[in-house]
Structures are given as C-alpha cells and as structure tokens.
mmCIF file of C-alpha atoms in Angstrom:
data_model
loop_
_atom_site.group_PDB
_atom_site.id
_atom_site.type_symbol
_atom_site.label_atom_id
_atom_site.label_comp_id
_atom_site.label_asym_id
_atom_site.label_seq_id
_atom_site.Cartn_x
_atom_site.Cartn_y
_atom_site.Cartn_z
ATOM 1 C CA VAL T 809 110.455 93.592 98.227
ATOM 2 C CA GLY T 810 110.943 90.131 99.747
ATOM 3 C CA LEU T 811 114.709 90.134 99.151
ATOM 4 C CA ALA T 812 115.028 93.672 100.497
ATOM 5 C CA ARG T 813 112.973 92.651 103.518
ATOM 6 C CA ALA T 814 115.211 89.625 104.146
ATOM 7 C CA ALA T 815 118.391 91.669 103.804
ATOM 8 C CA SER T 816 117.132 94.487 106.003
ATOM 9 C CA GLU T 817 115.687 92.192 108.677
ATOM 10 C CA ALA T 818 119.103 90.565 109.018
ATOM 11 C CA SER T 819 120.366 94.014 110.007
ATOM 12 C CA GLY T 820 117.582 94.699 112.530
ATOM 13 C CA ALA T 821 114.955 96.363 110.323
ATOM 14 C CA ARG T 822 111.282 95.576 109.802
ATOM 15 C CA LEU T 823 109.782 96.539 106.457
ATOM 16 C CA GLN T 824 106.155 97.123 105.443
ATOM 17 C CA GLN T 825 105.074 97.735 101.861
ATOM 18 C CA TYR T 826 101.800 99.343 100.761
ATOM 19 C CA VAL T 827 101.413 99.491 96.971
ATOM 20 C CA ASP T 828 104.465 101.593 96.085
ATOM 21 C CA ASP T 829 105.112 103.156 99.490
ATOM 22 C CA ALA T 830 107.352 101.434 101.999
ATOM 23 C CA VAL T 831 108.060 102.123 105.626
ATOM 24 C CA ALA T 832 110.820 100.519 107.659
ATOM 25 C CA THR T 833 111.258 100.306 111.396
ATOM 26 C CA LEU T 834 114.928 100.478 112.214
ATOM 27 C CA VAL T 835 116.066 99.696 115.732
ATOM 28 C CA GLY T 836 119.494 100.271 117.244
ATOM 29 C CA SER T 837 122.064 102.922 117.878
ATOM 30 C CA PRO T 838 122.196 105.852 115.440
ATOM 31 C CA ALA T 839 125.084 104.139 113.622
ATOM 32 C CA GLU T 840 123.172 100.828 113.401
ATOM 33 C CA VAL T 841 120.058 102.596 112.124
ATOM 34 C CA ALA T 842 122.085 104.437 109.468
ATOM 35 C CA ARG T 843 123.716 101.142 108.406
ATOM 36 C CA SER T 844 120.346 99.366 108.156
ATOM 37 C CA PHE T 845 118.917 102.280 106.177
ATOM 38 C CA ASP T 846 121.881 102.193 103.779
ATOM 39 C CA ILE T 847 121.543 98.410 103.305
ATOM 40 C CA LEU T 848 117.844 98.758 102.563
ATOM 41 C CA LEU T 849 118.384 101.504 99.967
ATOM 42 C CA LEU T 850 121.293 99.633 98.375
ATOM 43 C CA CYS T 851 119.172 96.479 98.058
ATOM 44 C CA TRP T 852 116.402 98.405 96.348
ATOM 45 C CA LEU T 853 118.884 100.030 93.973
ATOM 46 C CA ALA T 854 120.553 96.676 93.225
ATOM 47 C CA PHE T 855 117.160 95.131 92.442
ATOM 48 C CA GLY T 856 116.326 98.015 90.122
ATOM 49 C CA ALA T 857 113.403 99.257 92.208
ATOM 50 C CA PRO T 858 112.317 102.760 91.230
ATOM 51 C CA ILE T 859 112.886 105.113 94.150
ATOM 52 C CA SER T 860 111.065 108.404 94.539
ATOM 53 C CA TRP T 861 113.907 110.275 96.227
ATOM 54 C CA LYS T 862 111.645 113.139 97.275
ATOM 55 C CA LYS T 863 109.755 110.649 99.477
ATOM 56 C CA VAL T 864 112.855 109.124 101.072
ATOM 57 C CA GLU T 865 113.393 110.244 104.626
ATOM 58 C CA LEU T 866 114.950 108.969 107.790
ATOM 59 C CA ASN T 867 113.310 110.299 110.901
ATOM 60 C CA ARG T 868 112.667 109.328 114.454
ATOM 61 C CA ALA T 869 109.069 108.490 115.256
ATOM 62 C CA THR T 870 108.028 108.042 118.872
ATOM 63 C CA ALA T 871 104.791 107.915 120.828
ATOM 64 C CA GLU T 872 104.996 111.718 121.087
ATOM 65 C CA GLU T 873 106.179 112.393 117.535
ATOM 66 C CA PRO T 874 104.256 110.313 114.987
ATOM 67 C CA HIS T 875 105.299 109.597 111.442
ATOM 68 C CA ARG T 876 102.577 109.964 108.820
ATOM 69 C CA TRP T 877 102.582 107.165 106.246
ATOM 70 C CA ILE T 878 99.855 106.523 103.649
ATOM 71 C CA GLY T 879 97.524 108.848 105.542
ATOM 72 C CA VAL T 880 97.978 107.148 108.913
ATOM 73 C CA ASP T 881 99.920 108.417 111.921
ATOM 74 C CA LEU T 882 102.342 105.816 113.282
ATOM 75 C CA ARG T 883 103.484 106.153 116.872
ATOM 76 C CA TRP T 884 106.237 103.786 117.991
ATOM 77 C CA ARG T 885 106.410 102.315 121.461
ATOM 78 C CA PRO T 886 108.778 99.704 122.857
ATOM 79 C CA ASP T 887 106.046 97.051 122.593
ATOM 80 C CA GLY T 888 104.916 97.935 119.062
ATOM 81 C CA ALA T 889 103.224 100.577 116.961
ATOM 82 C CA ILE T 890 99.982 102.486 117.394
ATOM 83 C CA LEU T 891 98.187 103.539 114.223
ATOM 84 C CA THR T 892 95.767 106.458 114.360
ATOM 85 C CA LEU T 893 93.932 108.511 111.805
ATOM 86 C CA PRO T 894 94.953 112.176 111.592
ATOM 87 C CA PRO T 895 92.528 114.444 113.489
ATOM 88 C CA GLU T 896 91.744 116.543 110.404
ATOM 89 C CA PHE T 897 90.770 113.374 108.519
ATOM 90 C CA VAL T 898 88.486 112.230 111.353
ATOM 91 C CA ASP T 899 86.854 115.681 111.612
ATOM 92 C CA SER T 900 86.204 115.862 107.864
ATOM 93 C CA LEU T 901 84.842 112.299 107.775
ATOM 94 C CA SER T 902 82.562 113.039 110.719
ATOM 95 C CA GLU T 903 81.158 116.104 108.931
ATOM 96 C CA THR T 904 80.507 114.070 105.787
ATOM 97 C CA LEU T 905 78.790 111.292 107.748
ATOM 98 C CA THR T 906 76.663 113.843 109.650
ATOM 99 C CA THR T 907 75.472 115.314 106.353
ATOM 100 C CA MET T 908 74.798 111.853 104.971
ATOM 101 C CA ALA T 909 72.935 110.777 108.122
ATOM 102 C CA SER T 910 70.504 113.676 107.751
ATOM 103 C CA GLY T 911 68.909 111.793 104.852
ATOM 104 C CA ALA T 912 68.017 115.021 103.092
ATOM 105 C CA GLY T 913 68.228 115.373 99.339
ATOM 106 C CA SER T 914 70.724 113.580 97.177
ATOM 107 C CA LEU T 915 74.434 112.830 97.196
ATOM 108 C CA ALA T 916 76.657 113.152 94.135
ATOM 109 C CA GLU T 917 78.193 109.898 92.881
ATOM 110 C CA ALA T 918 81.700 111.381 93.174
ATOM 111 C CA ASP T 919 81.095 112.322 96.818
ATOM 112 C CA VAL T 920 79.818 108.854 97.721
ATOM 113 C CA ALA T 921 82.735 107.189 95.901
ATOM 114 C CA LYS T 922 85.178 109.445 97.761
ATOM 115 C CA LEU T 923 83.523 108.599 101.080
ATOM 116 C CA ILE T 924 83.738 104.858 100.366
ATOM 117 C CA GLY T 925 87.471 105.261 99.696
ATOM 118 C CA ARG T 926 87.964 107.196 102.922
ATOM 119 C CA ILE T 927 86.033 104.544 104.845
ATOM 120 C CA GLY T 928 88.545 102.017 103.499
ATOM 121 C CA ARG T 929 91.301 103.909 105.290
ATOM 122 C CA VAL T 930 89.372 103.659 108.557
ATOM 123 C CA VAL T 931 89.013 99.894 108.092
ATOM 124 C CA TYR T 932 92.758 99.632 107.388
ATOM 125 C CA VAL T 933 93.507 101.183 110.793
ATOM 126 C CA ALA T 934 90.546 99.674 112.675
ATOM 127 C CA PRO T 935 89.440 96.404 111.055
ATOM 128 C CA ILE T 936 86.618 96.179 113.588
ATOM 129 C CA ALA T 937 84.881 98.896 111.531
ATOM 130 C CA GLN T 938 84.487 96.539 108.543
ATOM 131 C CA PRO T 939 80.801 95.648 109.157
ATOM 132 C CA PHE T 940 79.877 99.342 109.263
ATOM 133 C CA ALA T 941 81.871 100.029 106.107
ATOM 134 C CA THR T 942 80.106 97.109 104.449
ATOM 135 C CA ALA T 943 76.734 98.666 105.303
ATOM 136 C CA LEU T 944 77.742 101.902 103.545
ATOM 137 C CA TYR T 945 79.057 99.991 100.552
ATOM 138 C CA ALA T 946 75.850 97.918 100.372
ATOM 139 C CA ALA T 947 73.718 101.080 100.404
ATOM 140 C CA TRP T 948 75.811 102.484 97.555
ATOM 141 C CA ALA T 949 75.631 99.250 95.543
ATOM 142 C CA GLU T 950 71.844 98.997 95.982
ATOM 143 C CA SER T 951 71.380 102.626 94.975
ATOM 144 C CA LYS T 952 73.378 102.023 91.796
ATOM 145 C CA ALA T 953 71.408 98.832 91.100
ATOM 146 C CA GLN T 954 68.101 100.689 91.482
ATOM 147 C CA ALA T 955 69.282 103.416 89.100
ATOM 148 C CA ALA T 956 70.329 100.766 86.567
ATOM 149 C CA ARG T 957 66.796 99.312 86.773
ATOM 150 C CA GLY T 958 65.376 102.745 85.953
ATOM 151 C CA ALA T 959 64.276 103.850 89.443
ATOM 152 C CA LYS T 960 64.152 107.625 89.792
ATOM 153 C CA GLU T 961 65.219 108.020 93.438
ATOM 154 C CA ALA T 962 67.630 110.871 92.752
ATOM 155 C CA PRO T 963 68.837 113.039 89.872
ATOM 156 C CA PRO T 964 71.164 111.360 87.351
ATOM 157 C CA GLY T 965 74.677 110.894 88.736
ATOM 158 C CA SER T 966 73.520 111.017 92.336
ATOM 159 C CA HIS T 967 72.007 108.882 95.073
ATOM 160 C CA ALA T 968 69.094 109.396 97.446
ATOM 161 C CA ALA T 969 70.621 110.373 100.787
ATOM 162 C CA ARG T 970 67.903 108.454 102.638
ATOM 163 C CA ARG T 971 69.498 105.164 101.501
ATOM 164 C CA PHE T 972 72.624 105.942 103.566
ATOM 165 C CA VAL T 973 71.078 107.181 106.824
ATOM 166 C CA GLN T 974 71.317 104.042 108.949
ATOM 167 C CA ALA T 975 74.751 103.030 107.677
ATOM 168 C CA ALA T 976 76.118 106.552 108.216
ATOM 169 C CA LEU T 977 74.724 106.612 111.758
ATOM 170 C CA TRP T 978 76.265 103.231 112.508
ATOM 171 C CA PHE T 979 79.642 104.269 111.149
ATOM 172 C CA LYS T 980 79.650 107.636 112.845
#
C-alpha cells in the first residue's frame, strides 16, 4: 500500500486503506483524475495486490452526493471530508440502545456482541464517543466475568439488561 500511496500521491491522489478496502481522493480535471486512477490500479497490479473488481468504481463524491465506504458516508468539500453515519444505521442503533436502556429482561450474547461492533463504527467516525463505548464494553466484560464466576444474572448465553442501562443511556 505504501508504494501505491507514494506513486498515486505524486499524481495528485490521496489514498486511505482500511483492512482490505481502499478509497482514494483524486483531484484534478477529468483527464487528470482518470490518469491518477489508472496509475493507482497499475501499481496495485504490478505489486500483485488482489483486486476485487466488483468493488472497483470511480465516482464523483461531493457534499451533496456522498460516497459510502466501509459503512460510512464520505462527503467531500474543498477544505476536506465530512464523515457521517448512514441514517438507517443511526436509527437502528438508536432502537437497540433504547431497548437496552429499558433494563428489562436479558440480552442475547450475539446481540450484545453485534452492538459492540456497531459502536466501534461510531467511534471510528466520532472518536469523542470512545468513553461511552468503553462504558458499554466494560458492562459487557463484567457481565461475562460474573457468568464465568457462576453468577446467575441471566439465562445461559445472555446478559442481564440492567447491567447496560447507564452505558446505553450515556451512548444514546
């Protein structure tokens, strides 16, 4: 990735890599953008990088027309990028946190693990949310520790919802 980044930046591109998904910001005339895009792809091919051609696309993202990458909407402005979470993601997360904040009953392990993963996406976009995410993670870790010690707070494979109330309210 570093060599591809160096080669593409020389042609006016900025590259960001997340695990195996890359996004490049290409600036210039349509011909310059096409040239930078070609250089970037050629570098990856020359280096033997596996390319998922079904994911490759060249599109124009603006403040009005975002580009969705790794579950985040990117809106480009002359002074930089704005990252936002898709509205459907925010709505679904809010519903989950509302249910969790009720404190009623128990929560399945798979549902809590999924929520923790989704909270990670929020922190990626808004690092200021990290302390609230940490509170949810701590509640989950303590619930698992109590179960390992033999506490019967919830049915097997689940967690007492009451453990997550304050953290869910903070995050929401």
